[in-house]
Amino acid sequence: MYSRACGHWDLGREALTLLGDHSFGHGTDTVKHQATLHDVARDANVSIKTVSRVINGEPNVSPGTRARVRESIERLGYRPNELARSLKGRRSRMIGLMIADISNPFYAVCAKAVEGAARRSGYSVVLCASDEDIETERQYVELLFRRRLDGLLLVPAADGHAYLARELAAGLSVVSLDRPVEGLEVDSVVVENRAGAREATDHLIQHGHRRIAFIGAGRRLYTLRERLEGYLDALREAGLEPIYRLDASDAASAAAAMADLLELPEPPTAVFCMNNLITIGVLGALDDAGLRVPGD
């Protein structure tokens, strides 16, 4: 199934917070007693099963009893043993998020949205980055699967996902983000890349541009292929010739590509940038050339 959409993991801070929760390192041999399920049940004058039902959000507990149990949990500082719960219930309440490029601001926005939604539902997120390398992606996925995460949100690398069939067959829940996992039946949440690219190019054409360049990184990635096709669709309909550079994958290479295009006898008057990193490089090259956007 495809879901179409228009579109920190601060490890150091998290680690420091966890360290701060430990009782060691204070010059004492006394170990602080940690409240147990039995302590909560005794304090609230209910059974252990009732406490468990409240913690897990199960029904058949009266509002008064539920409030009393929660008060005891808060007063005693009880914290469920998540490891024990995951081993017993086969749920870790953690999900993996595999992004393609940690330096790309787009994925930072996605990660923030995922973390917020997961937290509100009582889940934690483990963030990994493949750097568009299928072997790195595979190693991370296998590690996350061994850690018994409840699911995986995956921005897939360009190709080679046959390995994922084994994890899917073993019960790993996967939803792909931004790009589909080509060759496998995996639910996806993606942008209308081709239609959006065509609309953006049409916008430029309607504003009188006839030499419109496309700067991107080739056809290996689904998103790039779709955006290039949308750009070409619009040009074909308008009877215009494409001008494209498909060797730009980051800001630096995009700046170099734009500088080369400006050396053409008839340089482009508008540019379709494949993504935000490409845009940053293109704007830098235009600024270096003394050109204003959109003035020139």
PDB file of C-alpha atoms in Angstrom:
ATOM      1  CA  MET A   1       0.000   0.000   0.000  1.00  0.00           C
ATOM      2  CA  TYR A   2       1.215   3.499  -0.828  1.00  0.00           C
ATOM      3  CA  SER A   3       0.258   6.463   1.285  1.00  0.00           C
ATOM      4  CA  ARG A   4       0.812   9.680  -0.612  1.00  0.00           C
ATOM      5  CA  ALA A   5       1.734  12.792   1.327  1.00  0.00           C
ATOM      6  CA  CYS A   6       2.955  16.313   0.633  1.00  0.00           C
ATOM      7  CA  GLY A   7       5.552  17.017   2.492  1.00  0.00           C
ATOM      8  CA  HIS A   8      17.018  14.909  17.906  1.00  0.00           C
ATOM      9  CA  TRP A   9      17.920  12.309  18.356  1.00  0.00           C
ATOM     10  CA  ASP A  10      20.287  13.840  20.972  1.00  0.00           C
ATOM     11  CA  LEU A  11      22.227  10.733  21.951  1.00  0.00           C
ATOM     12  CA  GLY A  12      24.577  12.598  24.268  1.00  0.00           C
ATOM     13  CA  ARG A  13      21.752  14.219  26.226  1.00  0.00           C
ATOM     14  CA  GLU A  14      19.898  10.930  26.494  1.00  0.00           C
ATOM     15  CA  ALA A  15      23.011   9.147  27.722  1.00  0.00           C
ATOM     16  CA  LEU A  16      23.672  11.835  30.319  1.00  0.00           C
ATOM     17  CA  THR A  17      20.090  11.615  31.522  1.00  0.00           C
ATOM     18  CA  LEU A  18      20.419   7.863  31.948  1.00  0.00           C
ATOM     19  CA  LEU A  19      23.699   8.279  33.784  1.00  0.00           C
ATOM     20  CA  GLY A  20      22.049  10.768  36.108  1.00  0.00           C
ATOM     21  CA  ASP A  21      19.466   8.155  37.041  1.00  0.00           C
ATOM     22  CA  HIS A  22      22.122   5.801  38.426  1.00  0.00           C
ATOM     23  CA  SER A  23      22.876   5.762  42.142  1.00  0.00           C
ATOM     24  CA  PHE A  24      26.603   4.971  41.851  1.00  0.00           C
ATOM     25  CA  GLY A  25      29.508   7.362  42.133  1.00  0.00           C
ATOM     26  CA  HIS A  26      28.427   9.212  45.269  1.00  0.00           C
ATOM     27  CA  GLY A  27      30.851   7.781  47.802  1.00  0.00           C
ATOM     28  CA  THR A  28      28.447   5.325  49.418  1.00  0.00           C
ATOM     29  CA  ASP A  29      27.926   1.605  49.351  1.00  0.00           C
ATOM     30  CA  THR A  30      24.192   1.944  50.041  1.00  0.00           C
ATOM     31  CA  VAL A  31      21.974   0.871  47.149  1.00  0.00           C
ATOM     32  CA  LYS A  32      18.683   2.747  47.063  1.00  0.00           C
ATOM     33  CA  HIS A  33      15.668   0.442  47.128  1.00  0.00           C
ATOM     34  CA  GLN A  34      13.780   0.503  43.862  1.00  0.00           C
ATOM     35  CA  ALA A  35      10.030   0.181  44.180  1.00  0.00           C
ATOM     36  CA  THR A  36       8.565  -3.059  42.848  1.00  0.00           C
ATOM     37  CA  LEU A  37       5.196  -4.108  41.514  1.00  0.00           C
ATOM     38  CA  HIS A  38       4.494  -5.682  44.927  1.00  0.00           C
ATOM     39  CA  ASP A  39       5.245  -2.362  46.666  1.00  0.00           C
ATOM     40  CA  VAL A  40       2.768  -0.529  44.478  1.00  0.00           C
ATOM     41  CA  ALA A  41       0.079  -3.162  44.968  1.00  0.00           C
ATOM     42  CA  ARG A  42       0.519  -3.065  48.761  1.00  0.00           C
ATOM     43  CA  ASP A  43       0.511   0.752  48.872  1.00  0.00           C
ATOM     44  CA  ALA A  44      -2.639   0.998  46.721  1.00  0.00           C
ATOM     45  CA  ASN A  45      -4.287  -1.971  48.496  1.00  0.00           C
ATOM     46  CA  VAL A  46      -4.947  -3.810  45.247  1.00  0.00           C
ATOM     47  CA  SER A  47      -3.710  -6.985  43.618  1.00  0.00           C
ATOM     48  CA  ILE A  48      -0.533  -7.186  41.525  1.00  0.00           C
ATOM     49  CA  LYS A  49      -2.718  -8.048  38.524  1.00  0.00           C
ATOM     50  CA  THR A  50      -4.654  -4.792  38.949  1.00  0.00           C
ATOM     51  CA  VAL A  51      -1.418  -2.788  39.019  1.00  0.00           C
ATOM     52  CA  SER A  52      -0.305  -4.570  35.858  1.00  0.00           C
ATOM     53  CA  ARG A  53      -3.596  -3.744  34.146  1.00  0.00           C
ATOM     54  CA  VAL A  54      -3.238  -0.063  34.993  1.00  0.00           C
ATOM     55  CA  ILE A  55       0.365   0.063  33.748  1.00  0.00           C
ATOM     56  CA  ASN A  56      -0.551  -1.635  30.474  1.00  0.00           C
ATOM     57  CA  GLY A  57      -3.696   0.437  29.933  1.00  0.00           C
ATOM     58  CA  GLU A  58      -5.995  -2.586  30.059  1.00  0.00           C
ATOM     59  CA  PRO A  59      -9.765  -2.304  30.728  1.00  0.00           C
ATOM     60  CA  ASN A  60     -11.797  -3.634  33.668  1.00  0.00           C
ATOM     61  CA  VAL A  61     -10.320  -1.272  36.273  1.00  0.00           C
ATOM     62  CA  SER A  62     -12.568   1.323  37.886  1.00  0.00           C
ATOM     63  CA  PRO A  63     -11.582   4.999  37.534  1.00  0.00           C
ATOM     64  CA  GLY A  64     -11.091   5.314  41.312  1.00  0.00           C
ATOM     65  CA  THR A  65      -8.833   2.266  41.513  1.00  0.00           C
ATOM     66  CA  ARG A  66      -6.885   3.371  38.443  1.00  0.00           C
ATOM     67  CA  ALA A  67      -6.293   6.818  40.007  1.00  0.00           C
ATOM     68  CA  ARG A  68      -5.196   5.246  43.325  1.00  0.00           C
ATOM     69  CA  VAL A  69      -2.709   2.947  41.585  1.00  0.00           C
ATOM     70  CA  ARG A  70      -1.256   5.824  39.595  1.00  0.00           C
ATOM     71  CA  GLU A  71      -0.875   7.883  42.773  1.00  0.00           C
ATOM     72  CA  SER A  72       1.051   5.008  44.382  1.00  0.00           C
ATOM     73  CA  ILE A  73       3.253   4.634  41.295  1.00  0.00           C
ATOM     74  CA  GLU A  74       4.074   8.348  41.410  1.00  0.00           C
ATOM     75  CA  ARG A  75       4.628   8.445  45.172  1.00  0.00           C
ATOM     76  CA  LEU A  76       6.899   5.388  45.253  1.00  0.00           C
ATOM     77  CA  GLY A  77       8.736   6.336  42.051  1.00  0.00           C
ATOM     78  CA  TYR A  78       7.995   2.949  40.512  1.00  0.00           C
ATOM     79  CA  ARG A  79       9.395   2.376  37.021  1.00  0.00           C
ATOM     80  CA  PRO A  80       8.485  -0.757  35.030  1.00  0.00           C
ATOM     81  CA  ASN A  81      11.337  -3.055  34.054  1.00  0.00           C
ATOM     82  CA  GLU A  82      11.149  -2.538  30.292  1.00  0.00           C
ATOM     83  CA  LEU A  83      13.563  -5.377  29.545  1.00  0.00           C
ATOM     84  CA  ALA A  84      11.478  -7.848  31.520  1.00  0.00           C
ATOM     85  CA  ARG A  85       8.303  -6.559  29.911  1.00  0.00           C
ATOM     86  CA  SER A  86       9.732  -6.943  26.420  1.00  0.00           C
ATOM     87  CA  LEU A  87      10.921 -10.493  27.134  1.00  0.00           C
ATOM     88  CA  LYS A  88       7.544 -11.464  28.569  1.00  0.00           C
ATOM     89  CA  GLY A  89       5.318  -9.669  26.106  1.00  0.00           C
ATOM     90  CA  ARG A  90       7.655  -9.816  23.099  1.00  0.00           C
ATOM     91  CA  ARG A  91       7.306  -6.034  22.708  1.00  0.00           C
ATOM     92  CA  SER A  92      10.124  -3.564  23.292  1.00  0.00           C
ATOM     93  CA  ARG A  93       8.065  -0.385  22.734  1.00  0.00           C
ATOM     94  CA  MET A  94      10.932   0.828  20.557  1.00  0.00           C
ATOM     95  CA  ILE A  95      10.971   1.426  16.817  1.00  0.00           C
ATOM     96  CA  GLY A  96      13.883   1.910  14.450  1.00  0.00           C
ATOM     97  CA  LEU A  97      14.183   4.834  12.052  1.00  0.00           C
ATOM     98  CA  MET A  98      16.649   4.330   9.223  1.00  0.00           C
ATOM     99  CA  ILE A  99      17.333   7.515   7.300  1.00  0.00           C
ATOM    100  CA  ALA A 100      19.502   7.964   4.235  1.00  0.00           C
ATOM    101  CA  ASP A 101      21.606  11.013   5.091  1.00  0.00           C
ATOM    102  CA  ILE A 102      21.928  12.490   8.572  1.00  0.00           C
ATOM    103  CA  SER A 103      23.270  15.773   7.130  1.00  0.00           C
ATOM    104  CA  ASN A 104      20.146  16.377   5.063  1.00  0.00           C
ATOM    105  CA  PRO A 105      17.758  18.782   6.865  1.00  0.00           C
ATOM    106  CA  PHE A 106      14.766  17.031   5.293  1.00  0.00           C
ATOM    107  CA  TYR A 107      15.482  13.869   7.247  1.00  0.00           C
ATOM    108  CA  ALA A 108      16.013  15.870  10.439  1.00  0.00           C
ATOM    109  CA  VAL A 109      12.453  17.159  10.068  1.00  0.00           C
ATOM    110  CA  CYS A 110      11.183  13.626   9.415  1.00  0.00           C
ATOM    111  CA  ALA A 111      13.058  12.278  12.462  1.00  0.00           C
ATOM    112  CA  LYS A 112      11.602  15.004  14.687  1.00  0.00           C
ATOM    113  CA  ALA A 113       8.081  14.208  13.507  1.00  0.00           C
ATOM    114  CA  VAL A 114       8.567  10.458  14.010  1.00  0.00           C
ATOM    115  CA  GLU A 115      10.070  10.915  17.488  1.00  0.00           C
ATOM    116  CA  GLY A 116       7.230  13.163  18.598  1.00  0.00           C
ATOM    117  CA  ALA A 117       4.514  10.823  17.368  1.00  0.00           C
ATOM    118  CA  ALA A 118       6.262   7.787  18.854  1.00  0.00           C
ATOM    119  CA  ARG A 119       6.748   9.478  22.247  1.00  0.00           C
ATOM    120  CA  ARG A 120       3.082  10.418  22.451  1.00  0.00           C
ATOM    121  CA  SER A 121       2.232   6.753  21.918  1.00  0.00           C
ATOM    122  CA  GLY A 122       4.687   5.516  24.541  1.00  0.00           C
ATOM    123  CA  TYR A 123       7.447   4.433  22.163  1.00  0.00           C
ATOM    124  CA  SER A 124      11.127   5.309  21.855  1.00  0.00           C
ATOM    125  CA  VAL A 125      13.003   5.716  18.576  1.00  0.00           C
ATOM    126  CA  VAL A 126      16.437   4.347  17.610  1.00  0.00           C
ATOM    127  CA  LEU A 127      17.946   6.411  14.786  1.00  0.00           C
ATOM    128  CA  CYS A 128      20.364   4.990  12.201  1.00  0.00           C
ATOM    129  CA  ALA A 129      21.767   6.397   8.950  1.00  0.00           C
ATOM    130  CA  SER A 130      22.734   4.300   5.939  1.00  0.00           C
ATOM    131  CA  ASP A 131      24.560   7.085   4.019  1.00  0.00           C
ATOM    132  CA  GLU A 132      22.838   5.626   0.932  1.00  0.00           C
ATOM    133  CA  ASP A 133      24.933   2.450   1.310  1.00  0.00           C
ATOM    134  CA  ILE A 134      22.941  -0.788   1.050  1.00  0.00           C
ATOM    135  CA  GLU A 135      25.473  -2.826   3.071  1.00  0.00           C
ATOM    136  CA  THR A 136      25.387  -0.332   5.947  1.00  0.00           C
ATOM    137  CA  GLU A 137      21.602  -0.426   5.802  1.00  0.00           C
ATOM    138  CA  ARG A 138      21.551  -4.236   5.894  1.00  0.00           C
ATOM    139  CA  GLN A 139      23.880  -4.401   8.919  1.00  0.00           C
ATOM    140  CA  TYR A 140      21.766  -1.906  10.833  1.00  0.00           C
ATOM    141  CA  VAL A 141      18.515  -3.681  10.014  1.00  0.00           C
ATOM    142  CA  GLU A 142      19.900  -7.005  11.197  1.00  0.00           C
ATOM    143  CA  LEU A 143      21.117  -5.375  14.423  1.00  0.00           C
ATOM    144  CA  LEU A 144      17.733  -3.756  15.048  1.00  0.00           C
ATOM    145  CA  PHE A 145      15.975  -7.056  14.364  1.00  0.00           C
ATOM    146  CA  ARG A 146      18.152  -8.843  16.922  1.00  0.00           C
ATOM    147  CA  ARG A 147      17.268  -6.136  19.446  1.00  0.00           C
ATOM    148  CA  ARG A 148      13.608  -7.111  18.971  1.00  0.00           C
ATOM    149  CA  LEU A 149      12.348  -3.691  18.017  1.00  0.00           C
ATOM    150  CA  ASP A 150       8.630  -3.524  17.396  1.00  0.00           C
ATOM    151  CA  GLY A 151       8.967  -2.068  13.912  1.00  0.00           C
ATOM    152  CA  LEU A 152      11.115  -0.196  11.425  1.00  0.00           C
ATOM    153  CA  LEU A 153      10.589   3.001   9.459  1.00  0.00           C
ATOM    154  CA  LEU A 154      12.989   2.770   6.525  1.00  0.00           C
ATOM    155  CA  VAL A 155      14.230   5.294   3.981  1.00  0.00           C
ATOM    156  CA  PRO A 156      15.657   2.645   1.639  1.00  0.00           C
ATOM    157  CA  ALA A 157      18.984   2.954  -0.141  1.00  0.00           C
ATOM    158  CA  ALA A 158      18.998   2.728  -3.916  1.00  0.00           C
ATOM    159  CA  ASP A 159      18.808  -1.020  -4.497  1.00  0.00           C
ATOM    160  CA  GLY A 160      19.570  -4.524  -3.241  1.00  0.00           C
ATOM    161  CA  HIS A 161      16.774  -5.175  -0.736  1.00  0.00           C
ATOM    162  CA  ALA A 162      16.452  -8.919  -1.220  1.00  0.00           C
ATOM    163  CA  TYR A 163      17.963  -9.357   2.259  1.00  0.00           C
ATOM    164  CA  LEU A 164      14.904  -7.670   3.781  1.00  0.00           C
ATOM    165  CA  ALA A 165      12.602 -10.496   2.718  1.00  0.00           C
ATOM    166  CA  ARG A 166      14.052 -12.698   5.480  1.00  0.00           C
ATOM    167  CA  GLU A 167      13.298 -10.155   8.217  1.00  0.00           C
ATOM    168  CA  LEU A 168       9.810  -9.565   6.836  1.00  0.00           C
ATOM    169  CA  ALA A 169       9.126 -13.294   6.818  1.00  0.00           C
ATOM    170  CA  ALA A 170      10.367 -13.505  10.421  1.00  0.00           C
ATOM    171  CA  GLY A 171       7.796 -10.918  11.492  1.00  0.00           C
ATOM    172  CA  LEU A 172       9.563  -7.558  11.345  1.00  0.00           C
ATOM    173  CA  SER A 173       7.048  -4.789  10.620  1.00  0.00           C
ATOM    174  CA  VAL A 174       8.423  -2.327   8.057  1.00  0.00           C
ATOM    175  CA  VAL A 175       7.036   0.865   6.536  1.00  0.00           C
ATOM    176  CA  SER A 176       9.160   2.719   4.005  1.00  0.00           C
ATOM    177  CA  LEU A 177       9.400   6.488   4.116  1.00  0.00           C
ATOM    178  CA  ASP A 178      10.018   8.900   1.222  1.00  0.00           C
ATOM    179  CA  ARG A 179      10.771   6.012  -1.180  1.00  0.00           C
ATOM    180  CA  PRO A 180       9.238   2.574  -1.726  1.00  0.00           C
ATOM    181  CA  VAL A 181      11.230  -0.608  -1.195  1.00  0.00           C
ATOM    182  CA  GLU A 182      11.319  -1.663  -4.798  1.00  0.00           C
ATOM    183  CA  GLY A 183      10.765  -5.368  -5.432  1.00  0.00           C
ATOM    184  CA  LEU A 184       9.081  -6.105  -2.073  1.00  0.00           C
ATOM    185  CA  GLU A 185       5.544  -5.693  -0.759  1.00  0.00           C
ATOM    186  CA  VAL A 186       6.126  -3.039   1.905  1.00  0.00           C
ATOM    187  CA  ASP A 187       3.713  -0.269   2.872  1.00  0.00           C
ATOM    188  CA  SER A 188       5.076   3.152   1.938  1.00  0.00           C
ATOM    189  CA  VAL A 189       4.514   6.821   2.707  1.00  0.00           C
ATOM    190  CA  VAL A 190       5.827   8.852  -0.202  1.00  0.00           C
ATOM    191  CA  VAL A 191       5.499  12.222  -1.893  1.00  0.00           C
ATOM    192  CA  GLU A 192       3.835  12.683  -5.304  1.00  0.00           C
ATOM    193  CA  ASN A 193       7.271  13.218  -6.840  1.00  0.00           C
ATOM    194  CA  ARG A 194       6.437  13.091 -10.530  1.00  0.00           C
ATOM    195  CA  ALA A 195       3.287  15.196 -10.310  1.00  0.00           C
ATOM    196  CA  GLY A 196       4.983  17.702  -8.004  1.00  0.00           C
ATOM    197  CA  ALA A 197       7.991  18.062 -10.308  1.00  0.00           C
ATOM    198  CA  ARG A 198       5.755  18.574 -13.293  1.00  0.00           C
ATOM    199  CA  GLU A 199       3.744  21.217 -11.464  1.00  0.00           C
ATOM    200  CA  ALA A 200       6.906  23.049 -10.380  1.00  0.00           C
ATOM    201  CA  THR A 201       8.291  23.024 -13.925  1.00  0.00           C
ATOM    202  CA  ASP A 202       4.953  24.164 -15.350  1.00  0.00           C
ATOM    203  CA  HIS A 203       5.092  27.074 -12.912  1.00  0.00           C
ATOM    204  CA  LEU A 204       8.422  28.158 -14.373  1.00  0.00           C
ATOM    205  CA  ILE A 205       7.139  27.774 -17.926  1.00  0.00           C
ATOM    206  CA  GLN A 206       4.066  29.868 -17.149  1.00  0.00           C
ATOM    207  CA  HIS A 207       6.386  32.617 -15.920  1.00  0.00           C
ATOM    208  CA  GLY A 208       8.058  32.774 -19.319  1.00  0.00           C
ATOM    209  CA  HIS A 209      11.107  30.559 -18.831  1.00  0.00           C
ATOM    210  CA  ARG A 210      12.217  28.526 -21.825  1.00  0.00           C
ATOM    211  CA  ARG A 211      15.686  27.370 -20.718  1.00  0.00           C
ATOM    212  CA  ILE A 212      15.023  25.429 -17.527  1.00  0.00           C
ATOM    213  CA  ALA A 213      17.795  23.287 -16.068  1.00  0.00           C
ATOM    214  CA  PHE A 214      17.469  20.206 -13.843  1.00  0.00           C
ATOM    215  CA  ILE A 215      20.277  19.505 -11.377  1.00  0.00           C
ATOM    216  CA  GLY A 216      20.339  16.177  -9.535  1.00  0.00           C
ATOM    217  CA  ALA A 217      22.108  12.863  -9.012  1.00  0.00           C
ATOM    218  CA  GLY A 218      21.086  10.467 -11.736  1.00  0.00           C
ATOM    219  CA  ARG A 219      18.357   7.844 -11.887  1.00  0.00           C
ATOM    220  CA  ARG A 220      19.316   5.275  -9.244  1.00  0.00           C
ATOM    221  CA  LEU A 221      16.949   6.535  -6.568  1.00  0.00           C
ATOM    222  CA  TYR A 222      13.192   6.331  -7.000  1.00  0.00           C
ATOM    223  CA  THR A 223      12.628   9.940  -5.936  1.00  0.00           C
ATOM    224  CA  LEU A 224      15.186  11.247  -8.416  1.00  0.00           C
ATOM    225  CA  ARG A 225      13.777   9.229 -11.310  1.00  0.00           C
ATOM    226  CA  GLU A 226      10.262  10.404 -10.557  1.00  0.00           C
ATOM    227  CA  ARG A 227      11.239  14.063 -10.244  1.00  0.00           C
ATOM    228  CA  LEU A 228      13.287  13.956 -13.441  1.00  0.00           C
ATOM    229  CA  GLU A 229      10.349  12.368 -15.286  1.00  0.00           C
ATOM    230  CA  GLY A 230       7.994  15.069 -14.025  1.00  0.00           C
ATOM    231  CA  TYR A 231      10.394  17.747 -15.224  1.00  0.00           C
ATOM    232  CA  LEU A 232      10.667  16.069 -18.643  1.00  0.00           C
ATOM    233  CA  ASP A 233       6.865  15.638 -18.882  1.00  0.00           C
ATOM    234  CA  ALA A 234       6.371  19.379 -18.519  1.00  0.00           C
ATOM    235  CA  LEU A 235       9.087  20.235 -21.050  1.00  0.00           C
ATOM    236  CA  ARG A 236       7.758  17.777 -23.627  1.00  0.00           C
ATOM    237  CA  GLU A 237       4.274  19.214 -23.375  1.00  0.00           C
ATOM    238  CA  ALA A 238       5.658  22.739 -23.834  1.00  0.00           C
ATOM    239  CA  GLY A 239       7.942  21.691 -26.689  1.00  0.00           C
ATOM    240  CA  LEU A 240      11.094  22.677 -24.798  1.00  0.00           C
ATOM    241  CA  GLU A 241      14.503  21.024 -24.735  1.00  0.00           C
ATOM    242  CA  PRO A 242      15.830  19.731 -21.389  1.00  0.00           C
ATOM    243  CA  ILE A 243      19.057  20.992 -19.872  1.00  0.00           C
ATOM    244  CA  TYR A 244      20.163  18.689 -17.104  1.00  0.00           C
ATOM    245  CA  ARG A 245      23.142  17.730 -14.976  1.00  0.00           C
ATOM    246  CA  LEU A 246      22.824  14.366 -13.234  1.00  0.00           C
ATOM    247  CA  ASP A 247      26.175  14.348 -11.415  1.00  0.00           C
ATOM    248  CA  ALA A 248      25.239  16.468  -8.386  1.00  0.00           C
ATOM    249  CA  SER A 249      24.534  14.674  -5.093  1.00  0.00           C
ATOM    250  CA  ASP A 250      25.383  17.354  -2.521  1.00  0.00           C
ATOM    251  CA  ALA A 251      25.760  21.113  -2.179  1.00  0.00           C
ATOM    252  CA  ALA A 252      29.370  21.209  -3.408  1.00  0.00           C
ATOM    253  CA  SER A 253      28.762  19.187  -6.573  1.00  0.00           C
ATOM    254  CA  ALA A 254      25.553  21.140  -7.237  1.00  0.00           C
ATOM    255  CA  ALA A 255      27.481  24.413  -7.026  1.00  0.00           C
ATOM    256  CA  ALA A 256      30.015  23.064  -9.542  1.00  0.00           C
ATOM    257  CA  ALA A 257      27.229  21.935 -11.886  1.00  0.00           C
ATOM    258  CA  MET A 258      25.526  25.329 -11.716  1.00  0.00           C
ATOM    259  CA  ALA A 259      28.817  27.109 -12.393  1.00  0.00           C
ATOM    260  CA  ASP A 260      29.277  24.953 -15.510  1.00  0.00           C
ATOM    261  CA  LEU A 261      25.753  25.716 -16.735  1.00  0.00           C
ATOM    262  CA  LEU A 262      26.396  29.441 -16.376  1.00  0.00           C
ATOM    263  CA  GLU A 263      29.266  29.045 -18.867  1.00  0.00           C
ATOM    264  CA  LEU A 264      26.908  27.862 -21.637  1.00  0.00           C
ATOM    265  CA  PRO A 265      26.402  30.213 -24.605  1.00  0.00           C
ATOM    266  CA  GLU A 266      22.764  30.422 -23.504  1.00  0.00           C
ATOM    267  CA  PRO A 267      22.675  29.618 -19.805  1.00  0.00           C
ATOM    268  CA  PRO A 268      19.403  28.587 -18.143  1.00  0.00           C
ATOM    269  CA  THR A 269      17.144  31.262 -16.714  1.00  0.00           C
ATOM    270  CA  ALA A 270      15.576  28.893 -14.172  1.00  0.00           C
ATOM    271  CA  VAL A 271      16.658  25.741 -12.347  1.00  0.00           C
ATOM    272  CA  PHE A 272      14.718  22.783 -10.950  1.00  0.00           C
ATOM    273  CA  CYS A 273      16.747  21.523  -7.981  1.00  0.00           C
ATOM    274  CA  MET A 274      16.366  17.862  -7.056  1.00  0.00           C
ATOM    275  CA  ASN A 275      16.276  18.507  -3.305  1.00  0.00           C
ATOM    276  CA  ASN A 276      17.154  21.064  -0.630  1.00  0.00           C
ATOM    277  CA  LEU A 277      20.885  20.235  -0.499  1.00  0.00           C
ATOM    278  CA  ILE A 278      21.122  20.774  -4.242  1.00  0.00           C
ATOM    279  CA  THR A 279      19.276  24.073  -3.820  1.00  0.00           C
ATOM    280  CA  ILE A 280      21.820  25.282  -1.258  1.00  0.00           C
ATOM    281  CA  GLY A 281      24.694  24.578  -3.662  1.00  0.00           C
ATOM    282  CA  VAL A 282      22.936  26.195  -6.616  1.00  0.00           C
ATOM    283  CA  LEU A 283      22.123  29.351  -4.654  1.00  0.00           C
ATOM    284  CA  GLY A 284      25.753  29.558  -3.549  1.00  0.00           C
ATOM    285  CA  ALA A 285      27.018  29.332  -7.128  1.00  0.00           C
ATOM    286  CA  LEU A 286      24.554  31.973  -8.310  1.00  0.00           C
ATOM    287  CA  ASP A 287      25.599  34.282  -5.485  1.00  0.00           C
ATOM    288  CA  ASP A 288      29.271  33.775  -6.384  1.00  0.00           C
ATOM    289  CA  ALA A 289      28.397  34.761  -9.953  1.00  0.00           C
ATOM    290  CA  GLY A 290      26.742  37.950  -8.748  1.00  0.00           C
ATOM    291  CA  LEU A 291      23.250  36.829  -9.793  1.00  0.00           C
ATOM    292  CA  ARG A 292      20.141  37.619  -7.776  1.00  0.00           C
ATOM    293  CA  VAL A 293      17.373  35.095  -7.166  1.00  0.00           C
ATOM    294  CA  PRO A 294      14.754  35.727  -8.428  1.00  0.00           C
ATOM    295  CA  GLY A 295      15.838  39.125  -9.789  1.00  0.00           C
ATOM    296  CA  ASP A 296      18.037  37.696 -12.549  1.00  0.00           C
TER     297      ASP A 296
END
